[in-house]
Coordinates of C-alpha atoms in Angstrom, one line a residue:
X213 CA 124.8 82.3 63.1
X214 CA 122.6 84.2 65.4
X215 CA 119.0 83.2 66.3
X216 CA 116.3 85.3 64.6
X217 CA 112.6 85.6 64.8
X218 CA 110.8 82.8 62.8
X219 CA 108.6 83.8 60.0
X220 CA 104.9 84.0 60.8
X221 CA 101.8 83.3 58.7
X222 CA 99.5 86.3 58.0
X223 CA 97.3 87.1 61.0
X224 CA 93.7 86.0 60.6
X225 CA 90.9 88.0 62.2
X226 CA 90.8 88.0 66.0
X227 CA 88.3 85.5 67.4
X228 CA 85.1 87.0 68.8
X229 CA 84.6 84.4 71.5
X230 CA 86.3 81.5 73.2
X231 CA 88.9 81.5 75.9
X232 CA 90.5 84.7 77.2
X233 CA 94.0 83.3 76.5
X234 CA 93.0 83.0 72.8
X235 CA 92.2 86.8 72.8
X236 CA 95.5 87.6 74.5
X237 CA 97.5 85.8 71.8
X238 CA 96.4 88.5 69.3
X239 CA 97.5 91.3 71.6
X240 CA 95.5 94.0 73.3
X241 CA 95.0 97.7 72.5
X242 CA 97.1 98.5 75.6
X243 CA 99.4 96.3 77.7
X244 CA 97.9 94.9 80.9
X245 CA 101.0 96.1 82.6
X246 CA 104.4 97.1 81.4
X247 CA 107.9 97.1 82.9
X248 CA 109.7 100.4 83.0
X249 CA 113.3 100.5 83.9
X250 CA 113.8 104.1 85.1
X251 CA 117.6 104.1 85.3
X252 CA 120.6 101.8 84.7
X253 CA 122.3 103.3 87.8
X254 CA 122.6 100.8 90.6
X255 CA 124.7 100.5 93.8
X256 CA 124.9 96.8 93.3
X257 CA 126.2 94.5 90.6
X258 CA 124.1 91.4 90.8
X259 CA 125.6 88.6 88.8
X260 CA 122.4 87.7 87.1
X261 CA 121.1 91.3 86.4
X262 CA 118.9 91.0 83.3
X263 CA 119.6 94.6 82.2
X264 CA 123.4 94.6 83.0
X265 CA 122.9 97.6 85.1
X266 CA 125.4 99.6 87.1
X267 CA 126.2 103.0 85.5
X268 CA 123.7 105.7 84.7
X269 CA 123.1 106.4 81.0
X270 CA 123.0 110.2 80.6
X271 CA 120.4 109.8 77.7
X272 CA 117.8 108.5 80.2
X273 CA 114.4 110.1 80.0
X274 CA 114.1 113.5 81.7
X275 CA 111.4 114.1 84.3
X276 CA 109.2 115.9 81.8
X277 CA 109.6 113.0 79.3
X278 CA 108.8 110.5 82.0
X279 CA 105.7 112.5 82.9
X280 CA 104.6 112.5 79.3
X281 CA 104.9 108.7 79.2
X282 CA 102.7 108.5 82.3
X283 CA 100.1 110.8 80.6
X284 CA 100.0 108.4 77.7
X285 CA 99.6 105.3 79.9
X286 CA 96.7 107.1 81.6
X287 CA 95.0 107.8 78.3
X288 CA 95.6 104.2 77.2
X289 CA 94.1 103.0 80.5
X290 CA 97.2 100.9 81.5
X291 CA 96.3 99.7 85.0
X292 CA 99.8 99.7 86.5
X293 CA 103.5 99.7 85.7
X294 CA 106.3 97.5 87.1
X295 CA 109.1 100.0 87.8
X296 CA 112.7 98.8 88.1
X297 CA 116.2 99.4 87.0
X298 CA 119.0 99.5 87.9
X299 CA 117.9 100.7 91.3
X300 CA 115.0 103.0 90.6
X301 CA 115.1 104.8 94.0
X302 CA 118.5 106.4 93.2
X303 CA 116.9 108.5 90.5
X304 CA 116.5 112.0 92.1
X305 CA 113.0 112.3 90.8
X306 CA 111.8 108.8 91.6
X307 CA 109.4 109.8 94.5
X308 CA 108.0 112.6 92.3
X309 CA 107.3 110.2 89.4
X310 CA 105.8 107.8 91.8
X311 CA 103.3 110.4 93.1
X312 CA 102.7 111.7 89.5
X313 CA 101.8 108.2 88.3
X314 CA 99.4 107.5 91.2
X315 CA 97.9 111.0 90.7
X316 CA 97.2 110.1 87.1
X317 CA 95.5 106.8 87.8
X318 CA 98.5 104.6 87.0
X319 CA 99.3 102.2 89.8
X320 CA 103.0 101.5 90.5
X321 CA 104.7 98.3 91.6
X322 CA 108.4 99.0 92.1
X323 CA 111.3 96.6 92.7
X324 CA 114.2 97.8 94.9
X325 CA 117.1 96.4 96.8
X326 CA 115.9 98.5 99.7
X327 CA 118.8 100.9 99.9
X328 CA 116.6 104.0 100.1
X329 CA 113.8 102.6 102.2
X330 CA 114.4 104.1 105.6
X331 CA 111.7 104.5 108.2
X332 CA 110.5 107.8 106.8
X333 CA 110.1 106.5 103.2
X334 CA 108.5 103.3 104.6
X335 CA 105.9 105.4 106.4
X336 CA 105.3 107.5 103.3
X337 CA 104.7 104.3 101.2
X338 CA 102.3 102.9 103.9
X339 CA 100.2 106.0 103.5
X340 CA 100.1 105.8 99.7
X341 CA 97.4 104.1 97.7
X342 CA 98.0 102.2 94.5
X343 CA 101.6 101.4 95.2
X344 CA 103.2 98.1 95.7
X345 CA 106.8 97.4 96.8
X346 CA 109.0 94.4 96.0
X347 CA 112.2 93.9 97.9
X348 CA 114.7 91.8 96.0
X349 CA 116.4 88.9 97.8
X350 CA 118.1 85.9 96.2
X351 CA 118.9 83.9 99.3
X352 CA 117.0 83.2 102.5
X353 CA 120.4 83.6 104.3
X354 CA 123.1 86.2 103.9
X355 CA 125.6 83.6 102.7
X356 CA 123.4 82.6 99.7
X357 CA 122.0 86.0 98.9
X358 CA 125.2 88.0 99.1
X359 CA 127.1 85.6 96.8
X360 CA 124.8 86.8 94.0
X361 CA 123.8 90.3 95.0
X362 CA 126.9 91.6 96.9
X363 CA 128.2 91.8 100.5
X364 CA 125.8 93.5 102.8
X365 CA 122.8 93.3 100.5
X366 CA 120.9 90.8 102.6
X367 CA 121.2 93.1 105.6
X368 CA 120.0 96.1 103.5
X369 CA 117.0 94.2 102.2
X370 CA 115.9 92.8 105.6
X371 CA 116.2 96.3 107.2
X372 CA 113.9 97.6 104.5
X373 CA 111.5 94.8 105.2
X374 CA 111.6 95.6 108.9
X375 CA 110.9 99.3 108.1
X376 CA 107.9 98.5 105.9
X377 CA 106.4 96.1 108.4
X378 CA 106.8 98.6 111.3
X379 CA 105.2 101.3 109.2
X380 CA 102.2 99.1 108.7
X381 CA 102.7 98.6 104.9
X382 CA 100.3 96.0 103.5
X383 CA 100.8 93.4 100.8
X384 CA 104.5 94.3 100.1
X385 CA 106.5 91.5 98.4
X386 CA 109.8 89.7 98.6
X387 CA 110.9 89.0 95.1
X388 CA 113.2 86.0 94.5
X389 CA 114.9 84.8 91.3
X390 CA 115.1 81.0 91.7
X391 CA 118.6 79.6 91.2
X392 CA 120.5 76.4 91.7
X393 CA 121.8 77.9 95.0
X394 CA 118.5 78.9 96.5
X395 CA 116.0 76.4 95.0
X396 CA 116.2 74.4 98.3
X397 CA 115.3 77.4 100.4
X398 CA 111.7 78.0 99.2
X399 CA 110.2 77.0 102.6
X400 CA 112.7 79.4 104.3
X401 CA 111.7 82.2 101.9
X402 CA 108.1 81.6 102.7
X403 CA 108.8 81.7 106.5
X404 CA 110.8 84.9 106.1
X405 CA 108.0 86.6 104.2
X406 CA 105.4 85.4 106.7
X407 CA 107.5 86.8 109.5
X408 CA 107.3 90.3 108.0
X409 CA 103.7 90.0 106.9
X410 CA 104.8 90.1 103.3
X411 CA 104.0 87.9 100.3
X412 CA 106.5 85.8 98.4
X413 CA 107.1 86.3 94.7
X414 CA 109.4 84.0 92.8
X415 CA 110.6 84.4 89.2
X416 CA 112.6 82.4 86.7
X417 CA 116.3 83.0 86.0
X418 CA 116.7 83.9 82.4
X419 CA 120.0 83.9 80.4
X420 CA 119.7 87.6 79.6
X421 CA 122.0 90.5 80.5
X422 CA 124.7 89.4 82.9
X423 CA 122.5 86.4 83.6
X424 CA 123.8 84.9 80.3
X425 CA 127.2 84.6 81.9
X426 CA 126.1 82.6 84.9
X427 CA 123.1 80.7 83.5
X428 CA 124.9 77.4 83.0
X429 CA 126.1 77.5 86.6
X430 CA 122.9 79.0 88.3
X431 CA 119.8 77.7 86.5
X432 CA 118.0 75.0 88.4
X433 CA 118.7 71.3 87.6
X434 CA 116.0 69.1 86.2
X435 CA 115.5 67.6 89.7
X436 CA 115.2 71.0 91.3
X437 CA 112.6 72.0 88.6
X438 CA 110.5 69.0 89.5
X439 CA 110.7 69.9 93.2
X440 CA 109.9 73.5 92.3
X441 CA 106.8 72.4 90.4
X442 CA 105.6 70.2 93.3
X443 CA 106.2 73.1 95.7
X444 CA 104.2 75.5 93.5
X445 CA 101.3 73.0 93.3
X446 CA 101.3 72.9 97.1
X447 CA 101.9 76.6 97.7
X448 CA 100.8 78.4 94.5
X449 CA 97.7 80.0 96.0
X450 CA 99.8 82.0 98.4
X451 CA 102.9 82.6 96.2
X452 CA 103.1 84.9 93.1
X453 CA 105.1 83.9 90.1
X454 CA 104.3 86.5 87.4
X455 CA 103.6 83.5 85.1
X456 CA 107.3 82.8 85.1
X457 CA 107.2 79.0 85.3
X458 CA 104.6 78.0 82.7
X459 CA 107.2 75.7 81.1
X460 CA 106.8 73.5 84.2
X461 CA 103.2 72.8 83.3
X462 CA 104.5 70.1 81.0
X463 CA 105.0 68.0 84.1
X464 CA 101.3 67.5 84.2
X465 CA 98.8 69.7 86.0
X466 CA 98.9 73.3 84.7
X467 CA 100.1 75.9 87.1
X468 CA 98.0 79.0 87.8
X469 CA 98.4 81.8 85.2
X470 CA 98.0 82.4 81.5
X471 CA 100.6 79.7 80.5
X472 CA 101.5 81.9 77.6
X473 CA 104.4 84.1 76.4
X474 CA 102.9 87.6 76.7
X475 CA 105.8 89.4 74.9
X476 CA 104.4 92.2 72.7
X477 CA 100.9 90.9 73.4
X478 CA 100.1 91.8 77.0
X479 CA 103.5 93.0 78.3
X480 CA 106.5 94.9 77.1
X481 CA 109.5 96.9 78.5
X482 CA 110.4 100.6 78.4
X483 CA 114.1 101.1 79.2
X484 CA 115.7 104.2 80.7
X485 CA 116.4 105.9 77.4
X486 CA 112.8 105.2 76.1
X487 CA 113.5 102.2 73.9
X488 CA 110.5 99.8 73.9
X489 CA 111.3 96.0 73.9
X490 CA 108.8 93.2 73.5
X491 CA 109.8 91.6 76.8
X492 CA 111.6 92.6 80.0
X493 CA 113.9 89.6 79.6
X494 CA 114.7 90.3 75.9
X495 CA 116.7 93.4 75.9
X496 CA 118.2 92.9 72.5
X497 CA 118.0 94.8 69.2
X498 CA 116.1 91.9 67.6
X499 CA 113.2 92.7 70.0
X500 CA 113.4 96.5 69.9
X501 CA 110.1 97.9 68.6
X502 CA 110.7 101.6 68.8
X503 CA 111.2 104.5 71.2
X504 CA 108.8 106.6 73.2
X505 CA 110.5 109.7 71.9
X506 CA 109.5 108.9 68.3
X507 CA 106.5 110.5 66.7
X508 CA 103.3 109.0 68.2
X509 CA 105.1 108.0 71.4
X510 CA 104.5 104.8 73.3
X511 CA 101.0 104.3 72.0
X512 CA 102.2 104.2 68.3
X513 CA 104.9 101.7 69.2
X514 CA 102.5 99.4 71.0
X515 CA 99.8 99.5 68.5
X516 CA 101.7 99.9 65.2
X517 CA 105.2 98.4 65.4
X518 CA 106.0 95.7 62.9
X519 CA 107.7 93.6 65.6
X520 CA 104.6 93.5 67.8
X521 CA 102.4 92.8 64.9
X522 CA 104.7 89.9 64.1
X523 CA 104.6 88.5 67.6
X524 CA 100.8 88.7 67.6
X525 CA 100.5 86.6 64.5
X526 CA 99.7 82.9 64.9
X527 CA 102.8 80.9 65.8
X528 CA 103.4 77.4 64.4
X529 CA 105.2 76.1 67.6
X530 CA 107.6 74.3 65.3
X531 CA 108.8 70.9 66.6
X532 CA 107.0 71.5 69.9
X533 CA 103.6 71.0 68.3
X534 CA 104.4 67.3 68.0
X535 CA 104.8 67.1 71.8
X536 CA 101.8 66.0 73.8
X537 CA 102.5 68.8 76.3
X538 CA 102.5 71.7 73.9
X539 CA 99.1 73.0 75.0
X540 CA 100.3 73.1 78.5
X541 CA 103.6 75.0 78.1
X542 CA 103.3 76.5 74.6
X543 CA 107.0 75.9 73.9
X544 CA 108.2 77.9 76.9
X545 CA 110.0 81.3 77.2
X546 CA 111.0 83.2 74.1
X547 CA 113.9 85.0 75.8
X548 CA 115.3 81.8 77.3
X549 CA 115.4 80.2 73.9
X550 CA 116.8 83.3 72.1
X551 CA 119.7 83.9 74.5
X552 CA 120.8 80.2 74.4
X553 CA 120.8 80.2 70.6
X554 CA 117.8 78.0 70.1
X555 CA 115.1 78.7 67.5
X556 CA 112.1 80.6 68.8
X557 CA 109.7 77.9 67.5
X558 CA 111.7 75.2 69.2
X559 CA 111.7 73.8 72.8
X560 CA 112.6 75.9 75.9
X561 CA 116.2 75.2 77.0
X562 CA 114.7 74.0 80.4
X563 CA 112.0 71.9 78.8
X564 CA 111.0 69.5 81.5
X565 CA 110.6 66.7 79.0
X566 CA 114.3 66.9 78.1
X567 CA 113.9 68.3 74.6
X568 CA 115.7 71.5 75.5
X569 CA 118.8 69.6 76.6
X570 CA 118.7 67.7 73.3
X571 CA 118.3 70.9 71.3
X572 CA 121.2 72.6 73.1
X573 CA 123.5 69.6 72.4
X574 CA 122.4 69.7 68.8
X575 CA 123.2 73.3 68.1
X576 CA 125.3 74.0 65.1
X577 CA 128.9 74.6 66.1
X578 CA 128.8 77.9 64.2
X579 CA 125.8 79.2 66.3
X580 CA 126.7 82.4 68.0
X581 CA 124.8 82.8 71.3
X582 CA 123.2 86.2 71.2
X583 CA 124.3 88.9 73.5
X584 CA 122.5 92.1 74.4
X585 CA 123.8 95.3 72.8
X586 CA 123.2 97.1 76.1
X587 CA 125.7 96.8 79.0
X588 CA 126.0 99.4 81.7
X589 CA 127.8 97.1 84.1
X590 CA 130.3 98.7 86.5
X591 CA 133.8 98.5 85.0
X592 CA 135.7 98.2 88.3
X593 CA 135.1 95.9 91.3
X594 CA 131.9 96.9 93.0
X595 CA 130.3 93.9 94.6
X596 CA 131.3 93.7 98.3
X597 CA 132.5 97.3 98.4
X598 CA 130.8 100.4 99.6
X599 CA 129.2 102.5 96.9
X600 CA 128.2 106.2 96.9
X601 CA 124.4 106.3 96.7
X602 CA 123.1 109.9 96.6
X603 CA 122.2 111.1 93.1
X604 CA 121.8 114.9 93.0
X605 CA 119.9 116.5 90.1
X606 CA 121.0 115.4 86.7
X607 CA 122.7 118.4 84.9
X608 CA 121.1 119.8 81.8
X609 CA 124.3 119.2 79.8
X610 CA 124.7 115.5 79.3
X611 CA 128.2 114.1 79.8
X612 CA 130.2 113.6 76.6
X613 CA 130.3 109.8 76.9
X614 CA 127.2 107.7 76.4
X615 CA 127.7 105.7 79.5
X616 CA 129.9 107.1 82.3
X617 CA 132.0 105.0 84.7
X618 CA 130.0 105.9 87.8
X619 CA 126.3 106.4 88.2
X620 CA 127.3 109.8 89.7
X621 CA 129.7 110.8 86.9
X622 CA 129.1 114.2 85.5
X623 CA 127.1 115.4 88.5
X624 CA 128.1 118.4 90.6
X625 CA 128.5 117.0 94.1
X626 CA 129.5 120.3 95.8

């Protein structure tokens, strides 16, 4: 069988006082921030890519449609968007959409492998307000990083960091997915970011997208999780986590952050074709709430979808409520549970008290581990090989196939 959303009790009225986190559990009129994957096209093929990116989907939102979404976000007073992909900077209108968002009071934080951040672009970004840049690295050395992200990707990323630093860019980030291979490099990552005047941001590896194929081999061991927890307690004031590691709070002292799954409550994802998912790490039809092209646009999806209403209803917590640490970790990550075939009201697969390992071992033999219905991975060998990067204007006539072999397929390169 496949994991499904647990049933919820009818939602009571939102509390009028108390803790802020109690308000967040019932959802907000607009997300605090949202993740927007602008394109599935990417010059890399990272083994843990949560969106299984590689090839451009010709159905992706047009420039005008993307502008309309930004207009909506402005009306809803969304403070900023996390822009990603794929590699967002290979979209031919990326820099236009960046300026359009900032000009409409929507700040932009975008993640990139650095491939387009030459000196001129770095200087442009350094002059721009309300924009934040995250350079993705998954190893503090080329050997560790390139095994995950592809040959030459470490050099590309560090060159982008050098360009940003030389341009005088402030507060840019180095974004790291913590894996079994790089968990011992946290001090090296911190030293690297300090060298460029950047800030370190670390996030959790989820078993979503291509990450599902390597999760067993790459997710940190229990010993590494405890070391990570101790490291965050010592360094957390100067390191961003995006609330990725709230499951570690069950070790004892709570880590900084909401310590709450914000899926459909304070965050969500818009994908390149306009589909809206409850969580950036849960790109699966079970968590599809609607599409921005539908009547009422994004606002109607956020405020009226049945899925989001369900997620905002009180959750029982299932077996986890019997655990003394439930108030600290709230049962962990919804996406991590779903894509490992565990019930959403059960323990996180990386539960630091060991309940996740027990639950994984006790799964019914007939349980089918869910897979995303979206896969734009390159079909041929890409990692470690040069890839064409320029993306000219997208033609008006979409290619016949839903997903072409190359991110440049169907484009007139003459």
